PDB file of C-alpha atoms in Angstrom:
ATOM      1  CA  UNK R1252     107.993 108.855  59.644  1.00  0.00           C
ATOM      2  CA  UNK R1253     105.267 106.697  58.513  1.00  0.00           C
ATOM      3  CA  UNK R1254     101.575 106.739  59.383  1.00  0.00           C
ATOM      4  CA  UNK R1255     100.484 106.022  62.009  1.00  0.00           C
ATOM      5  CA  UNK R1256     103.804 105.565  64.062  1.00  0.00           C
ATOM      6  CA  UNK R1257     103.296 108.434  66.393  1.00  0.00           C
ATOM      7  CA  UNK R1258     100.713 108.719  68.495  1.00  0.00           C
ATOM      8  CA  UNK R1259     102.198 111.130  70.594  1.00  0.00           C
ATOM      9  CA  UNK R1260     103.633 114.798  70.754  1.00  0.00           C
ATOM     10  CA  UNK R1261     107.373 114.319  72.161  1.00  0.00           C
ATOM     11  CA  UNK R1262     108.065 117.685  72.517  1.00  0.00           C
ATOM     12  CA  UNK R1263     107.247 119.127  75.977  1.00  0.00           C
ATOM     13  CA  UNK R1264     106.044 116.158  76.845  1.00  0.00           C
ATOM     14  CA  UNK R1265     108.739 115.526  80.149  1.00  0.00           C
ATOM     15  CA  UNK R1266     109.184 118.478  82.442  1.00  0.00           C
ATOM     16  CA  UNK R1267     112.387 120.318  82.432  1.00  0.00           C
ATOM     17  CA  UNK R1268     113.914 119.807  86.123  1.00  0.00           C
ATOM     18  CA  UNK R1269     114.579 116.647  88.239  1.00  0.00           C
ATOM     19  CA  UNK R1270     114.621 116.479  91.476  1.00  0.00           C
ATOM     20  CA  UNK R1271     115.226 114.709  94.618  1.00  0.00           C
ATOM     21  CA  UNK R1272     112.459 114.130  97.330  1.00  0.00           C
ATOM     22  CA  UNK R1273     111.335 112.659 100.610  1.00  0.00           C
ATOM     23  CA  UNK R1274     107.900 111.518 100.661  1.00  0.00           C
ATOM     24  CA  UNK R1275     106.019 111.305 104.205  1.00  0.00           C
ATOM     25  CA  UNK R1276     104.031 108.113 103.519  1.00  0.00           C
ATOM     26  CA  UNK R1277     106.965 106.590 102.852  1.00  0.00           C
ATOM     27  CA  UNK R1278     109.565 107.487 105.401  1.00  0.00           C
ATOM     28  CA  UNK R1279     113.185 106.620 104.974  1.00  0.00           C
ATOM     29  CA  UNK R1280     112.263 105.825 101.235  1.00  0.00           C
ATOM     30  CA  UNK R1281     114.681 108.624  98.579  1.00  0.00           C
ATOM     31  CA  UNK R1282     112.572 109.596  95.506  1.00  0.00           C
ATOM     32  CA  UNK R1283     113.423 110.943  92.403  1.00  0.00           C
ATOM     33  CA  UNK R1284     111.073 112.922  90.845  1.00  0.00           C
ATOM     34  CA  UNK R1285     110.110 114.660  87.332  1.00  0.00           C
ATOM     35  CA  UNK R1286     106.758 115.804  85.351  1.00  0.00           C
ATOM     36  CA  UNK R1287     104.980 114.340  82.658  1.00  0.00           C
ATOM     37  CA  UNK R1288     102.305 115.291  80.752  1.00  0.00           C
ATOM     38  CA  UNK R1289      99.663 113.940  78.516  1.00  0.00           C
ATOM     39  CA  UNK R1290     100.389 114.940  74.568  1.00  0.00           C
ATOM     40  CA  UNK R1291      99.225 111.503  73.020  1.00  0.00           C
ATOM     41  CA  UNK R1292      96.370 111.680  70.588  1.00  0.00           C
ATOM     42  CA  UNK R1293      92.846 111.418  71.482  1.00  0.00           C
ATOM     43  CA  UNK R1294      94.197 110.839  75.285  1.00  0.00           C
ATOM     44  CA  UNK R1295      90.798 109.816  76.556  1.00  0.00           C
ATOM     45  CA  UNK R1296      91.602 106.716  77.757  1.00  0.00           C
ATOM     46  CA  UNK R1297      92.170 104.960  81.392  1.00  0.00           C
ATOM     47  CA  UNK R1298      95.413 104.567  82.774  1.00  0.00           C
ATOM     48  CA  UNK R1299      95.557 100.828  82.093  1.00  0.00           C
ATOM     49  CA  UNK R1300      95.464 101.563  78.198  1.00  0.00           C
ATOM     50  CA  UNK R1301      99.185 102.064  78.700  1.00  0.00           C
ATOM     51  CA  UNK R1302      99.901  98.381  79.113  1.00  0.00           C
ATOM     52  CA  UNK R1303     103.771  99.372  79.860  1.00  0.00           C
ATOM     53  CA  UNK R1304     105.781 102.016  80.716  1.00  0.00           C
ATOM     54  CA  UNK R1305     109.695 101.571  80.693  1.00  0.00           C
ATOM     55  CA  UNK R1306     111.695 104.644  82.157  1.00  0.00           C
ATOM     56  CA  UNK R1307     115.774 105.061  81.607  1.00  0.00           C
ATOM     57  CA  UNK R1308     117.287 107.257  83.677  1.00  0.00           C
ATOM     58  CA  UNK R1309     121.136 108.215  82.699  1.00  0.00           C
ATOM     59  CA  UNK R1310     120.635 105.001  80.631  1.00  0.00           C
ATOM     60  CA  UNK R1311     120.312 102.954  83.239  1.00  0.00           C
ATOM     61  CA  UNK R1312     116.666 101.101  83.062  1.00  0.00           C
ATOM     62  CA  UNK R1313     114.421 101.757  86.222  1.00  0.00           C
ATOM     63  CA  UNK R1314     112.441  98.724  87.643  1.00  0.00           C
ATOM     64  CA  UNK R1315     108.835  99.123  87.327  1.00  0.00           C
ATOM     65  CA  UNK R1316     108.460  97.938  90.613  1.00  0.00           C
ATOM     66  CA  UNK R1317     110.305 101.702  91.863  1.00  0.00           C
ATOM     67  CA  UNK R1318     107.954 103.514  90.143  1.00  0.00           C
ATOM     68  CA  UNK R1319     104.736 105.369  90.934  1.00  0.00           C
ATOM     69  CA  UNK R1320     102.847 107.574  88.599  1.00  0.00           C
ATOM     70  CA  UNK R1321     101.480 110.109  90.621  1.00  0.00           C
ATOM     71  CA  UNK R1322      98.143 112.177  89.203  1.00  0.00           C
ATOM     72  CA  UNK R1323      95.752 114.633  91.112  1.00  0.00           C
ATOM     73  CA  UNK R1324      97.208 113.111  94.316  1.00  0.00           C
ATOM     74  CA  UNK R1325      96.931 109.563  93.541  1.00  0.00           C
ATOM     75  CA  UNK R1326      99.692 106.857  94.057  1.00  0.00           C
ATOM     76  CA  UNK R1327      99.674 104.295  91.184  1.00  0.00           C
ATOM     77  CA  UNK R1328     102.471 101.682  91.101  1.00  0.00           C
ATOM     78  CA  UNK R1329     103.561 101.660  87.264  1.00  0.00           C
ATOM     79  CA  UNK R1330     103.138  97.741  88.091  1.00  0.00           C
ATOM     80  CA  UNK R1331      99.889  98.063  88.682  1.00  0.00           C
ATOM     81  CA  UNK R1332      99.103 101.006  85.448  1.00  0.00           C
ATOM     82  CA  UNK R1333      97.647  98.332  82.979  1.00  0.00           C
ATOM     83  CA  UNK R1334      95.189  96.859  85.118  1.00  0.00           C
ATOM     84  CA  UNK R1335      93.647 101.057  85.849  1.00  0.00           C
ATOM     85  CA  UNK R1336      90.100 101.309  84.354  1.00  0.00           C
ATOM     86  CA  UNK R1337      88.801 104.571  86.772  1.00  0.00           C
ATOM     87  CA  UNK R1338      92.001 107.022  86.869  1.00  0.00           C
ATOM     88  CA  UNK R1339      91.978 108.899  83.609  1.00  0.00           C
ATOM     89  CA  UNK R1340      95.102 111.226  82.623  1.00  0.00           C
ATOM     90  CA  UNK R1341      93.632 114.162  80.875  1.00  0.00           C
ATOM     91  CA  UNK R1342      95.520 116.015  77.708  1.00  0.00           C
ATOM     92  CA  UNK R1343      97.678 118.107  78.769  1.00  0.00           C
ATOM     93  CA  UNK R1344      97.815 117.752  82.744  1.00  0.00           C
ATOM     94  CA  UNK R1345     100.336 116.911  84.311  1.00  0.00           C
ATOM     95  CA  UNK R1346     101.651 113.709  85.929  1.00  0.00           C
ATOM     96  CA  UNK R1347     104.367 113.301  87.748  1.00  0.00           C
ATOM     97  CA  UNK R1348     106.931 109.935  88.094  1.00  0.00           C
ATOM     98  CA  UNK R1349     108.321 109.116  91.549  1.00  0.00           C
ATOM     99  CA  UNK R1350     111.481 106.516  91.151  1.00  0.00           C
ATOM    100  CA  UNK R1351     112.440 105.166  94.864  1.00  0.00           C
ATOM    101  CA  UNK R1352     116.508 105.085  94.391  1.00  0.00           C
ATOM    102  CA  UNK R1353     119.331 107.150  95.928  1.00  0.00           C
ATOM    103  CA  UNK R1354     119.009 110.764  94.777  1.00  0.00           C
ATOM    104  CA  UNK R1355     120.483 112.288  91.582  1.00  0.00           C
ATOM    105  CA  UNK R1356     123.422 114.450  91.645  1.00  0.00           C
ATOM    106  CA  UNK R1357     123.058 118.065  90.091  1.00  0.00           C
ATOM    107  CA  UNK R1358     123.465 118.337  86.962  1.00  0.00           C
ATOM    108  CA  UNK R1359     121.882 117.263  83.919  1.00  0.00           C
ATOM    109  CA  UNK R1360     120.536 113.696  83.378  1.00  0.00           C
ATOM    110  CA  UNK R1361     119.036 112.016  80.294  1.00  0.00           C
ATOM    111  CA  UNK R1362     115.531 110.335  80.714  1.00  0.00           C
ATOM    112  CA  UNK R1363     113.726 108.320  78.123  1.00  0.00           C
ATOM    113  CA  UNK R1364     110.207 106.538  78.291  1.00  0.00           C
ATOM    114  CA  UNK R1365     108.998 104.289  76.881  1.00  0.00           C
ATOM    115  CA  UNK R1366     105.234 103.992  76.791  1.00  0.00           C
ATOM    116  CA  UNK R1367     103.803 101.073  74.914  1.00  0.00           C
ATOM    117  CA  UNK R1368     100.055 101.962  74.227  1.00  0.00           C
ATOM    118  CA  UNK R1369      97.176  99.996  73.307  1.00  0.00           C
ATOM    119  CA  UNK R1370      96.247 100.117  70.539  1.00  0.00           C
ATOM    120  CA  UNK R1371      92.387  99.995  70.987  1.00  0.00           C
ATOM    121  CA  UNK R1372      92.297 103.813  70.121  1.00  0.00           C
ATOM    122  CA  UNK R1373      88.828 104.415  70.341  1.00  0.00           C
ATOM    123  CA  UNK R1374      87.479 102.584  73.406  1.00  0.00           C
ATOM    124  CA  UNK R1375      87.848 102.914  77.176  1.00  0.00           C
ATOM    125  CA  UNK R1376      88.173  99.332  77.382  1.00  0.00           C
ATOM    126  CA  UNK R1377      91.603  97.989  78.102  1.00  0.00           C
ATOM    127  CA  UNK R1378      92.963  95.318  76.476  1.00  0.00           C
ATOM    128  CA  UNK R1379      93.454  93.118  80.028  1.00  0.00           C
ATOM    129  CA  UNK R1380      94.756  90.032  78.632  1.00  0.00           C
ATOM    130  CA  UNK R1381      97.012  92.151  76.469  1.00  0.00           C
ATOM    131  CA  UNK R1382      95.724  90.209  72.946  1.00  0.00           C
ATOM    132  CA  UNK R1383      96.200  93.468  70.604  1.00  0.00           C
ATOM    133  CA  UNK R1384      99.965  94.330  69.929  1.00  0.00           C
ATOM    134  CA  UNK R1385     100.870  97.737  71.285  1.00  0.00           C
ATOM    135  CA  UNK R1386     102.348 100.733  70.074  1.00  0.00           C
ATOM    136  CA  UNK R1387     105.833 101.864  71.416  1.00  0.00           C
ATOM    137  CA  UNK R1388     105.982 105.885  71.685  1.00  0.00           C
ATOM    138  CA  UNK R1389     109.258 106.917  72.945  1.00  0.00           C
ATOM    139  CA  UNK R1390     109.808 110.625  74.810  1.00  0.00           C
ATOM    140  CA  UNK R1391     113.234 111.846  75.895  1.00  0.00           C
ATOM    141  CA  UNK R1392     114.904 114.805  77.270  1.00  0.00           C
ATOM    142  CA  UNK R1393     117.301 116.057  79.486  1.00  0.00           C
ATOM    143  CA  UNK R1394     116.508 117.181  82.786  1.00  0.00           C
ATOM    144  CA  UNK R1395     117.981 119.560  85.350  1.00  0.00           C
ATOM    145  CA  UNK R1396     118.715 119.113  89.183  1.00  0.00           C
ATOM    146  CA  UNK R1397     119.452 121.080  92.169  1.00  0.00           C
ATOM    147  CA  UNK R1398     120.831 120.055  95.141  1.00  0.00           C
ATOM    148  CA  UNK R1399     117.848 120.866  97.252  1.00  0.00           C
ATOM    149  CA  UNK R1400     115.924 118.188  98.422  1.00  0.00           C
ATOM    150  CA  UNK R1401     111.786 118.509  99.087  1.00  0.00           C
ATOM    151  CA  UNK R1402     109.455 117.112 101.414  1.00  0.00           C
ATOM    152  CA  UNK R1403     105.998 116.400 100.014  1.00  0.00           C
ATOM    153  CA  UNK R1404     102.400 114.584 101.256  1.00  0.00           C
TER     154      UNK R1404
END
């Protein structure tokens, strides 16, 4: 792999399990669930310095406008991720991703993001009118569900 392709550790970056959950603030709304965490190098940046995250899930590609990225309690539509400049993910801690579709048998299921990262490396600026090309890191693994279904917040 070249230089300067990865700018990420893949490995353990996803959780191991997915699951299925109902979320109280938004009632009658199915979520599917999984961890994240932050391996990418020098990960001192805001949220919006991921200017796009894609997520597959068995595949199948999962509207960003289904998906929150949930971290220390805060809802972020992945819509709104690039324009973040006061929510910082910190190395190592964990996010998690909340997809609003029908819930996911048990089982195994594949999941693959795609996070396409600025590449202003060494600034806590984001690039807002996305002029800089980005870097594509790509994480998969496959994930294991229950049947059980959670309530959280």
């Amino acid at each position: 792999m070249p230089a300067g392709t990865n700018y990420c550790i893949p490995e353990g970056m996803l959780g191991l399990h997915i699951g299925n959950e109902a979320v109280r603030r938004y009632p009658g709304t199915n979520f599917v669930v999984f961890s994240m965490f932050n391996q990418f190098l020098h990960p001192n940046h805001p949220l919006g310095w991921i200017r796009r995250l894609q997520v597959f899930l068995d595949d199948e590609e999962v509207p960003s406008k289904d998906m929150f990225f949930v971290v220390r309690g805060q809802w972020i539509s992945v819509e709104h991720m690039p324009t973040i400049v006061d929510i910082w993910w910190h190395m190592r801690e964990e996010a998690k991703l909340y997809i609003a579709r029908n819930p996911v048998d048990p089982g195994k299921h594949e999941v693959r993001c795609h996070f396409h990262i600025s590449l202003q490396v060494h600034t806590d600026i984001i690039d807002r009118d996305d002029i800089w090309p980005t870097l594509e890191q790509v994480v998969s693994a496959t994930l294991s569900s229950t049947e059980t279904l959670e309530t959280c917040q």
